Short mmCIF file of C-alpha atoms and ligand atoms in Angstrom, two decimals:
data_model
loop_
_atom_site.label_atom_id
_atom_site.label_comp_id
_atom_site.label_asym_id
_atom_site.label_seq_id
_atom_site.Cartn_x
_atom_site.Cartn_y
_atom_site.Cartn_z
CA MET A 1 13.39 -37.19 -15.50
CA LEU A 2 16.09 -36.38 -13.42
CA GLN A 3 16.01 -32.82 -12.07
CA THR A 4 19.13 -30.49 -13.00
CA GLU A 5 21.24 -29.79 -9.90
CA ALA A 6 20.17 -25.91 -10.47
CA GLU A 7 16.26 -27.11 -10.26
CA GLU A 8 17.12 -29.24 -7.01
CA ASP A 9 19.08 -26.33 -5.46
CA ILE A 10 15.40 -24.01 -5.73
CA THR A 11 13.37 -26.77 -4.12
CA MET A 12 15.73 -26.66 -1.04
CA LYS A 13 16.27 -22.66 -0.83
CA PRO A 14 13.92 -20.67 0.19
CA VAL A 15 12.33 -17.39 -1.22
CA ILE A 16 12.21 -15.09 1.73
CA CYS A 17 9.41 -12.89 1.40
CA ILE A 18 9.16 -9.46 3.10
CA VAL A 19 6.22 -7.80 5.02
CA GLY A 20 6.74 -5.02 7.58
CA ALA A 21 3.95 -2.12 6.84
CA ARG A 22 0.34 -2.20 6.45
CA PRO A 23 0.39 -1.42 2.70
CA ASN A 24 2.70 -4.41 2.18
CA PHE A 25 -0.10 -7.15 3.68
CA MET A 26 -1.92 -6.63 0.77
CA LYS A 27 0.43 -7.29 -1.92
CA MET A 28 2.06 -10.38 -0.48
CA ALA A 29 -1.15 -12.24 0.33
CA PRO A 30 -1.56 -13.09 -3.15
CA ILE A 31 2.20 -13.85 -3.79
CA LEU A 32 2.26 -16.15 -1.06
CA ARG A 33 -0.65 -18.13 -2.71
CA ALA A 34 0.51 -18.04 -6.16
CA LEU A 35 4.41 -19.46 -5.17
CA ALA A 36 2.39 -21.88 -3.07
CA ALA A 37 0.27 -22.95 -5.94
CA HIS A 38 2.90 -22.91 -8.29
CA ASN A 39 3.94 -26.32 -9.72
CA PRO A 40 6.29 -27.20 -8.91
CA PRO A 41 5.77 -25.33 -5.38
CA ILE A 42 8.14 -22.23 -4.63
CA PRO A 43 9.46 -22.81 -1.13
CA MET A 44 8.82 -19.73 0.81
CA LEU A 45 9.59 -18.13 4.30
CA LEU A 46 7.72 -15.14 5.58
CA VAL A 47 9.17 -12.67 7.19
CA HIS A 48 7.53 -9.81 9.20
CA THR A 49 9.75 -6.90 10.20
CA GLY A 50 7.37 -5.41 12.80
CA GLN A 51 7.43 -1.60 11.30
CA HIS A 52 3.24 -1.70 12.14
CA TYR A 53 2.40 -3.96 14.94
CA ASP A 54 -0.88 -2.70 16.34
CA ARG A 55 -3.56 -5.31 16.12
CA ASP A 56 -5.65 -2.75 13.98
CA MET A 57 -2.24 -2.54 11.37
CA SER A 58 -1.26 -5.72 11.47
CA ASP A 59 -2.57 -8.60 12.49
CA LYS A 60 -6.04 -7.66 11.84
CA LEU A 61 -4.81 -7.37 8.02
CA PHE A 62 -3.41 -10.62 8.39
CA GLU A 63 -6.39 -12.42 8.93
CA ASP A 64 -8.43 -10.53 6.45
CA LEU A 65 -5.99 -11.27 3.95
CA ALA A 66 -5.65 -15.05 5.15
CA LEU A 67 -1.98 -14.50 5.25
CA PRO A 68 -0.06 -17.08 7.18
CA HIS A 69 1.38 -16.63 10.64
CA PRO A 70 4.83 -15.19 9.85
CA ASP A 71 7.75 -17.67 9.99
CA ILE A 72 9.98 -14.97 11.71
CA ASN A 73 8.96 -11.33 13.13
CA LEU A 74 11.75 -9.03 13.67
CA GLU A 75 9.47 -7.02 16.03
CA VAL A 76 11.38 -3.64 15.31
CA GLY A 77 8.61 -1.29 15.96
CA SER A 78 8.28 2.26 15.33
CA ALA A 79 11.38 4.76 15.19
CA SER A 80 13.11 7.29 13.35
CA HIS A 81 13.56 6.35 9.75
CA ALA A 82 17.50 5.80 10.38
CA VAL A 83 16.74 3.51 13.46
CA GLN A 84 13.91 1.70 12.11
CA THR A 85 15.74 0.62 8.77
CA ALA A 86 18.72 0.19 10.66
CA GLU A 87 17.47 -2.00 12.98
CA VAL A 88 15.59 -4.05 10.35
CA MET A 89 18.60 -4.40 8.66
CA ARG A 90 20.51 -5.46 11.84
CA ARG A 91 17.94 -7.99 12.76
CA PHE A 92 17.35 -9.48 9.44
CA GLU A 93 21.23 -10.42 8.73
CA PRO A 94 20.96 -13.20 10.69
CA VAL A 95 17.79 -14.64 9.38
CA VAL A 96 19.25 -14.54 5.88
CA ASP A 97 22.80 -16.32 7.04
CA ALA A 98 20.60 -19.08 8.84
CA HIS A 99 18.51 -20.01 5.73
CA GLY A 100 20.46 -18.72 2.68
CA PRO A 101 17.69 -17.96 0.48
CA SER A 102 17.29 -18.47 -3.05
CA CYS A 103 16.21 -14.94 -3.44
CA VAL A 104 14.70 -12.04 -1.45
CA LEU A 105 11.48 -10.79 -2.46
CA VAL A 106 10.34 -7.45 -1.19
CA VAL A 107 7.15 -5.16 -1.73
CA GLY A 108 6.22 -1.38 -2.05
CA ASP A 109 8.19 1.32 -0.87
CA VAL A 110 8.08 1.23 3.15
CA ASN A 111 11.43 1.47 4.87
CA SER A 112 11.49 -2.24 5.68
CA THR A 113 11.67 -2.69 1.92
CA LEU A 114 14.57 -0.66 1.58
CA ALA A 115 16.50 -2.21 4.56
CA CYS A 116 15.86 -5.84 3.66
CA ALA A 117 17.18 -5.32 -0.14
CA LEU A 118 20.22 -3.61 1.06
CA VAL A 119 20.80 -6.63 3.64
CA ALA A 120 20.40 -9.01 0.82
CA ALA A 121 22.36 -7.55 -2.01
CA LYS A 122 25.28 -6.83 0.39
CA LYS A 123 25.16 -10.71 0.74
CA GLY A 124 25.01 -11.32 -2.83
CA ILE A 125 21.57 -12.79 -2.69
CA PRO A 126 19.02 -11.96 -5.73
CA VAL A 127 16.91 -9.28 -4.83
CA ALA A 128 13.39 -9.31 -6.40
CA HIS A 129 11.08 -6.23 -6.26
CA VAL A 130 7.29 -6.14 -6.50
CA GLU A 131 5.86 -2.53 -7.15
CA SER A 132 9.01 -1.21 -9.08
CA GLY A 133 9.41 1.74 -11.05
CA LEU A 134 7.14 4.35 -9.85
CA ARG A 135 8.01 7.54 -9.18
CA SER A 136 6.80 10.53 -7.95
CA ASN A 137 9.81 12.90 -8.33
CA ASP A 138 9.60 14.15 -4.94
CA ARG A 139 12.38 13.15 -2.76
CA ALA A 140 10.58 14.86 0.04
CA MET A 141 8.58 11.85 0.21
CA PRO A 142 10.37 9.31 2.67
CA GLU A 143 9.12 6.57 0.22
CA GLU A 144 10.29 8.02 -2.97
CA ILE A 145 14.02 7.60 -1.44
CA ASN A 146 13.38 4.14 -0.98
CA ARG A 147 11.78 3.31 -4.30
CA ILE A 148 14.72 4.67 -6.26
CA LEU A 149 17.32 2.71 -3.55
CA THR A 150 15.47 -0.95 -3.79
CA ASP A 151 15.30 -0.52 -7.58
CA GLN A 152 19.23 0.05 -7.74
CA LEU A 153 19.76 -3.15 -5.29
CA SER A 154 17.10 -5.04 -7.40
CA ASP A 155 17.86 -8.07 -9.63
CA ARG A 156 14.12 -8.68 -11.09
CA LEU A 157 12.01 -5.57 -11.00
CA TYR A 158 8.13 -6.46 -11.32
CA ILE A 159 5.74 -3.49 -12.69
CA THR A 160 2.46 -2.46 -12.40
CA GLU A 161 2.28 -0.05 -15.11
CA ARG A 162 4.40 0.22 -18.26
CA SER A 163 5.31 4.12 -17.59
CA ALA A 164 7.54 2.47 -14.36
CA SER A 165 9.60 0.90 -17.43
CA ASP A 166 10.58 4.48 -18.79
CA ASN A 167 11.46 5.62 -14.99
CA LEU A 168 13.53 2.48 -14.53
CA ALA A 169 15.38 3.06 -18.15
CA HIS A 170 16.02 6.70 -16.96
CA GLU A 171 17.84 5.45 -13.53
CA GLY A 172 19.90 2.94 -15.89
CA ILE A 173 18.34 -0.09 -15.25
CA PRO A 174 18.61 -2.51 -17.98
CA ALA A 175 14.85 -3.20 -19.78
CA ALA A 176 16.20 -7.29 -19.51
CA ARG A 177 15.57 -7.05 -15.60
CA ILE A 178 11.85 -5.85 -15.73
CA CYS A 179 8.79 -7.71 -15.80
CA PHE A 180 5.72 -6.23 -16.44
CA VAL A 181 2.96 -8.25 -14.57
CA GLY A 182 0.35 -6.07 -13.62
CA ASN A 183 -1.06 -4.86 -9.94
CA VAL A 184 -1.09 -7.53 -6.99
CA MET A 185 -2.97 -5.36 -4.88
CA ILE A 186 -5.63 -5.74 -7.33
CA ASP A 187 -5.36 -9.24 -7.00
CA SER A 188 -6.24 -8.98 -3.34
CA LEU A 189 -9.16 -7.04 -3.94
CA LEU A 190 -10.35 -9.05 -6.57
CA ASN A 191 -10.44 -12.17 -4.33
CA ALA A 192 -11.84 -10.17 -0.91
CA LYS A 193 -14.48 -8.22 -3.04
CA PRO A 194 -17.29 -10.70 -2.13
CA LYS A 195 -16.60 -11.02 1.40
CA ALA A 196 -16.38 -7.03 1.77
CA VAL A 197 -18.12 -5.99 5.20
CA ASP A 198 -21.20 -3.61 4.73
CA PRO A 199 -20.60 0.20 5.88
CA ALA A 200 -23.32 -0.05 7.85
CA MET A 201 -22.07 -2.67 10.05
CA THR A 202 -18.83 -1.36 10.23
CA LEU A 203 -19.98 2.17 11.35
CA ARG A 204 -22.52 0.09 13.91
CA THR A 205 -19.17 -1.29 15.69
CA HIS A 206 -17.86 2.01 16.05
CA GLY A 207 -21.14 3.56 17.73
CA VAL A 208 -22.20 5.21 14.37
CA ASP A 209 -25.93 4.67 13.04
CA ALA A 210 -25.95 3.99 9.17
CA ALA A 211 -28.97 6.39 9.23
CA VAL A 212 -26.50 9.20 9.03
CA LEU A 213 -25.70 8.56 5.53
CA GLY A 214 -29.10 8.84 4.21
CA GLU A 215 -31.39 6.33 1.89
CA PRO A 216 -29.78 6.14 -0.65
CA ARG A 217 -26.51 5.99 1.28
CA ARG A 218 -24.24 8.69 0.07
CA TYR A 219 -20.94 8.96 2.15
CA GLY A 220 -17.06 9.84 1.26
CA VAL A 221 -14.26 8.02 2.80
CA VAL A 222 -11.42 10.32 4.01
CA THR A 223 -7.70 8.71 4.96
CA LEU A 224 -4.60 11.11 5.59
CA HIS A 225 -1.39 9.94 6.96
CA ARG A 226 1.58 11.52 4.91
CA PRO A 227 3.68 13.18 7.02
CA SER A 228 3.65 16.38 4.63
CA ASN A 229 -0.32 16.46 5.48
CA VAL A 230 -0.51 15.74 8.95
CA ASP A 231 2.64 16.65 10.85
CA ASP A 232 2.38 20.28 10.56
CA GLN A 233 -0.04 21.86 12.85
CA HIS A 234 -1.51 24.32 10.09
CA THR A 235 -1.16 21.91 7.13
CA LEU A 236 -3.45 19.84 9.01
CA SER A 237 -5.72 22.13 10.47
CA ASP A 238 -6.39 23.80 6.90
CA LEU A 239 -7.18 20.07 5.54
CA LEU A 240 -9.67 19.48 8.16
CA HIS A 241 -11.25 23.08 7.73
CA VAL A 242 -11.87 22.20 3.97
CA LEU A 243 -12.62 18.72 4.75
CA GLY A 244 -15.28 20.18 7.02
CA GLU A 245 -16.63 22.01 4.37
CA VAL A 246 -17.14 19.13 1.90
CA ALA A 247 -18.56 17.36 4.79
CA ALA A 248 -21.54 19.63 4.70
CA GLN A 249 -22.72 18.49 1.48
CA ILE A 250 -21.97 14.73 2.03
CA PRO A 251 -20.85 12.69 5.11
CA LEU A 252 -17.51 11.61 5.53
CA ILE A 253 -15.76 8.50 7.19
CA PHE A 254 -12.48 8.84 8.32
CA ALA A 255 -10.24 5.52 8.91
CA LEU A 256 -7.62 7.53 11.17
CA HIS A 257 -3.99 6.40 10.83
CA PRO A 258 -2.49 6.50 14.31
CA ARG A 259 0.07 8.95 13.24
CA THR A 260 -3.00 11.64 11.99
CA LYS A 261 -5.15 10.84 15.33
CA ALA A 262 -2.19 11.30 17.61
CA ASN A 263 -1.62 14.83 15.59
CA ILE A 264 -5.16 15.97 15.72
CA GLU A 265 -4.95 15.69 19.29
CA ARG A 266 -1.91 17.15 20.09
CA PHE A 267 -2.46 20.13 18.08
CA GLY A 268 -5.78 20.55 19.90
CA LEU A 269 -7.80 20.30 16.36
CA LEU A 270 -10.54 17.95 17.74
CA ASN A 271 -13.00 20.95 17.73
CA LEU A 272 -12.88 20.93 13.57
CA ILE A 273 -14.47 17.79 13.76
CA LYS A 274 -18.11 18.28 13.12
CA PRO A 275 -19.78 15.33 15.07
CA GLU A 276 -23.25 15.68 12.53
CA CYS A 277 -21.10 14.72 9.45
CA MET A 278 -17.46 13.83 10.01
CA PHE A 279 -17.08 10.40 11.74
CA LEU A 280 -13.57 9.48 12.89
CA LEU A 281 -12.84 5.49 13.21
CA PRO A 282 -9.43 3.95 14.10
CA PRO A 283 -7.59 2.25 11.12
CA GLN A 284 -10.02 -0.23 9.19
CA GLY A 285 -9.52 -3.93 8.69
CA TYR A 286 -8.99 -4.75 4.88
CA LEU A 287 -12.90 -6.02 4.57
CA GLU A 288 -14.09 -2.83 6.24
CA MET A 289 -12.21 -0.58 4.24
CA LEU A 290 -13.01 -2.33 0.98
CA GLY A 291 -16.77 -2.26 1.88
CA LEU A 292 -16.24 1.62 2.51
CA MET A 293 -14.57 2.14 -0.50
CA ALA A 294 -16.91 0.26 -3.00
CA GLY A 295 -19.97 1.84 -1.59
CA ALA A 296 -18.70 5.41 -1.52
CA THR A 297 -19.75 8.77 -3.76
CA LEU A 298 -15.95 9.72 -3.60
CA MET A 299 -12.60 9.38 -1.88
CA LEU A 300 -10.45 12.04 -0.46
CA THR A 301 -6.72 10.18 0.67
CA ASP A 302 -3.15 10.90 0.58
CA SER A 303 -2.45 6.88 0.12
CA GLY A 304 -1.04 5.28 -2.87
CA GLY A 305 -2.75 2.12 -2.62
CA LEU A 306 -6.01 3.93 -2.28
CA GLN A 307 -5.64 5.67 -5.83
CA GLU A 308 -5.21 2.24 -7.37
CA GLU A 309 -7.75 0.38 -5.47
CA THR A 310 -10.45 3.36 -6.02
CA THR A 311 -9.65 3.16 -9.94
CA ALA A 312 -9.79 -0.74 -9.84
CA LEU A 313 -13.43 0.05 -8.23
CA GLY A 314 -14.17 2.64 -10.42
CA VAL A 315 -15.11 5.10 -7.23
CA PRO A 316 -13.90 8.87 -7.68
CA CYS A 317 -10.70 9.62 -5.90
CA LEU A 318 -9.28 13.14 -4.87
CA THR A 319 -5.69 12.99 -3.83
CA LEU A 320 -4.52 15.50 -1.50
CA ARG A 321 -1.45 15.83 -2.90
CA GLU A 322 0.58 17.42 -5.32
CA ASN A 323 1.79 14.66 -7.16
CA THR A 324 1.48 10.70 -7.48
CA GLU A 325 3.86 7.98 -8.38
CA ARG A 326 0.67 6.17 -9.97
CA PRO A 327 0.10 8.05 -13.14
CA ILE A 328 -2.15 5.45 -14.20
CA THR A 329 -4.74 6.12 -12.12
CA ILE A 330 -5.00 9.73 -13.67
CA ASP A 331 -4.52 9.00 -17.04
CA GLN A 332 -6.73 5.91 -16.94
CA GLY A 333 -8.44 5.40 -13.71
CA THR A 334 -10.79 7.61 -11.56
CA ASN A 335 -7.97 10.01 -9.66
CA THR A 336 -7.90 13.63 -9.91
CA LEU A 337 -4.67 15.18 -7.91
CA VAL A 338 -6.11 18.31 -5.86
CA GLY A 339 -3.42 18.97 -3.69
CA ARG A 340 -4.23 20.92 -0.69
CA ASP A 341 -5.51 24.01 -2.66
CA ARG A 342 -9.17 24.88 -0.71
CA GLN A 343 -11.13 25.41 -3.92
CA ALA A 344 -9.58 22.98 -6.09
CA ILE A 345 -10.38 20.32 -3.39
CA LEU A 346 -14.05 22.09 -3.27
CA ASP A 347 -14.57 22.45 -7.10
CA ALA A 348 -13.21 18.58 -7.92
CA ALA A 349 -15.60 17.49 -5.06
CA GLY A 350 -18.68 19.66 -6.22
CA GLU A 351 -18.27 18.08 -9.42
CA ILE A 352 -17.95 14.41 -8.22
CA LEU A 353 -21.19 15.23 -6.38
CA ALA A 354 -22.77 16.35 -9.22
CA GLY A 355 -22.43 13.19 -10.64
CA LYS A 356 -19.76 14.11 -13.23
CA GLY A 357 -16.79 12.31 -11.57
CA LYS A 358 -14.17 10.48 -13.70
CA LYS A 359 -15.49 7.11 -14.86
CA GLY A 360 -12.20 5.55 -15.78
CA ARG A 361 -11.45 2.04 -16.92
CA VAL A 362 -9.44 -0.58 -15.25
CA PRO A 363 -5.77 -0.67 -16.70
CA GLU A 364 -3.88 -3.49 -18.22
CA TYR A 365 -3.15 -6.67 -16.15
CA TRP A 366 -5.05 -5.30 -12.79
CA ASP A 367 -6.68 -8.45 -13.32
CA GLY A 368 -6.30 -10.54 -10.74
CA HIS A 369 -3.33 -12.53 -11.84
CA ALA A 370 -0.31 -10.22 -11.18
CA ALA A 371 0.94 -12.49 -8.57
CA GLU A 372 0.53 -15.64 -10.85
CA ARG A 373 2.56 -13.84 -13.62
CA ILE A 374 5.33 -13.09 -10.68
CA ALA A 375 5.36 -16.74 -9.63
CA ALA A 376 5.65 -18.28 -13.43
CA ASP A 377 9.02 -15.59 -14.04
CA LEU A 378 10.32 -16.04 -10.61
CA TRP A 379 10.42 -19.85 -10.92
CA ASN A 380 11.88 -19.26 -14.55
CA TRP A 381 14.55 -16.67 -13.45
CA LEU A 382 16.17 -18.77 -10.28
CA LYS A 383 16.22 -21.63 -12.55
C1 LIG B 401 4.65 3.76 6.57
C2 LIG B 401 5.06 3.90 5.78
C3 LIG B 401 4.19 4.60 4.66
C4 LIG B 401 2.94 4.02 4.40
C5 LIG B 401 2.19 3.60 5.81
C6 LIG B 401 1.36 3.12 5.82
C7 LIG B 401 7.54 4.48 5.86
C8 LIG B 401 8.50 5.05 5.17
N1 LIG B 401 6.39 4.68 5.75
O1 LIG B 401 4.32 5.10 7.43
O2 LIG B 401 4.76 4.10 3.24
O3 LIG B 401 1.68 4.48 3.55
O4 LIG B 401 3.32 3.16 6.62
O5 LIG B 401 0.53 2.86 7.35
O6 LIG B 401 7.95 3.21 5.68
N2 LIG B 401 2.16 3.61 14.85
C9 LIG B 401 1.40 2.78 15.47
N3 LIG B 401 1.01 1.65 15.35
C10 LIG B 401 1.70 0.99 14.44
C11 LIG B 401 2.50 1.34 13.50
C12 LIG B 401 2.64 2.87 13.84
O7 LIG B 401 0.71 3.74 16.53
O8 LIG B 401 1.42 -0.34 14.38
C13 LIG B 401 2.34 5.05 15.15
C14 LIG B 401 3.54 5.16 15.64
O9 LIG B 401 3.37 6.22 16.44
C15 LIG B 401 4.85 5.53 14.50
C16 LIG B 401 3.71 6.35 13.40
O10 LIG B 401 2.59 5.69 13.51
O11 LIG B 401 5.77 6.46 15.02
C17 LIG B 401 4.28 6.23 12.13
O12 LIG B 401 4.44 4.76 11.80
P1 LIG B 401 5.90 4.80 10.50
O13 LIG B 401 6.20 3.00 10.54
O14 LIG B 401 7.16 5.21 11.19
O15 LIG B 401 5.17 5.30 9.35
P2 LIG B 401 3.92 5.35 8.67
O16 LIG B 401 3.87 6.70 9.13
O17 LIG B 401 2.80 4.34 9.22
#
């Protein structure tokens, strides 16, 4: 059968897929696989903005997730929000001009997401946004501003949970643009789970004997990186104090974001880390983190993605924030919001340690096939 002119066009013009920061990589990996596996294959170009650039924060995750080497790296690096966003825009515009994409596909809510969506929208290039419609309703979070603006700029909006469509409707986005596909991050998780690294090996790599976890192993995992939790000396100090109290009951393994590590050192808070029960590791690879999480008794975090991953793994999660943009992890999953209140954290941790943590269930369409749904929809939409 003869191809129509439009189909010919699509096969000629790539979808430009954007990654920039760590949480983008696990979302994009299954999408790239699904675009390649689609019949016919959907041509793509992978652009890394370079927002994250350290081996720990970028290259290692590319390897763990079997992401292809980016076709283009904009190498923007770290800077203030304005400078970083502007620099991504400045460097991305010529890429769009050179390649004339059929669409620009962005994921998540980092500065690179918004910057590339804005460049594309101003040039009349369609924008597809994966993980649309999540709202914390807290504009003090830089990501919330990125979410709202990226969704306004997007022509096709893929959502991970149904509540997201209410948020988008509230902001005037027509229902016809929204497509419920499920959660691509869970595609990555299910795909990688058999390859997860044994926590004992991860600890050993960093000079910690797994015997510290006891037999059977019991431990909690901590990640902290939100500016609201780690950029203020008193807040960070209070959090480390209460984590020390939890660690007196169960050993805690920290996977430290560079921002948090720098602030612990800058504020002189290393003395709050109890060496016998609080273990500081550098940012972890995807397979190492997955192994740590899957074997954990509890997670303490301010990350967005880890709230979802622990729900998928059935591991109780205490979120050290006042709000979440991922309410399904609370309504259906294993997540509990505890904010920064000492007593709330200790009470919730006590419940989990007593075996009364939330069991939860895996939400609809968090089934390992979200990226395939995106590829199928994208093809029909671009046609
Ligand atoms: C960014 C995202 C956040 C995401 C987080 C995951 C925005 C607004 N924020 O926050 O949504 O949850 O990534 O990590 O986009 N740094 C390094 N090496 C790196 C990257 C950063 O050392 O490879 C240090 C730099 O000192 C930098 C700081 O970390 O200034 C913060 O990096 P940045 O990308 O600005 O924001 P994140 O806090 O990582």
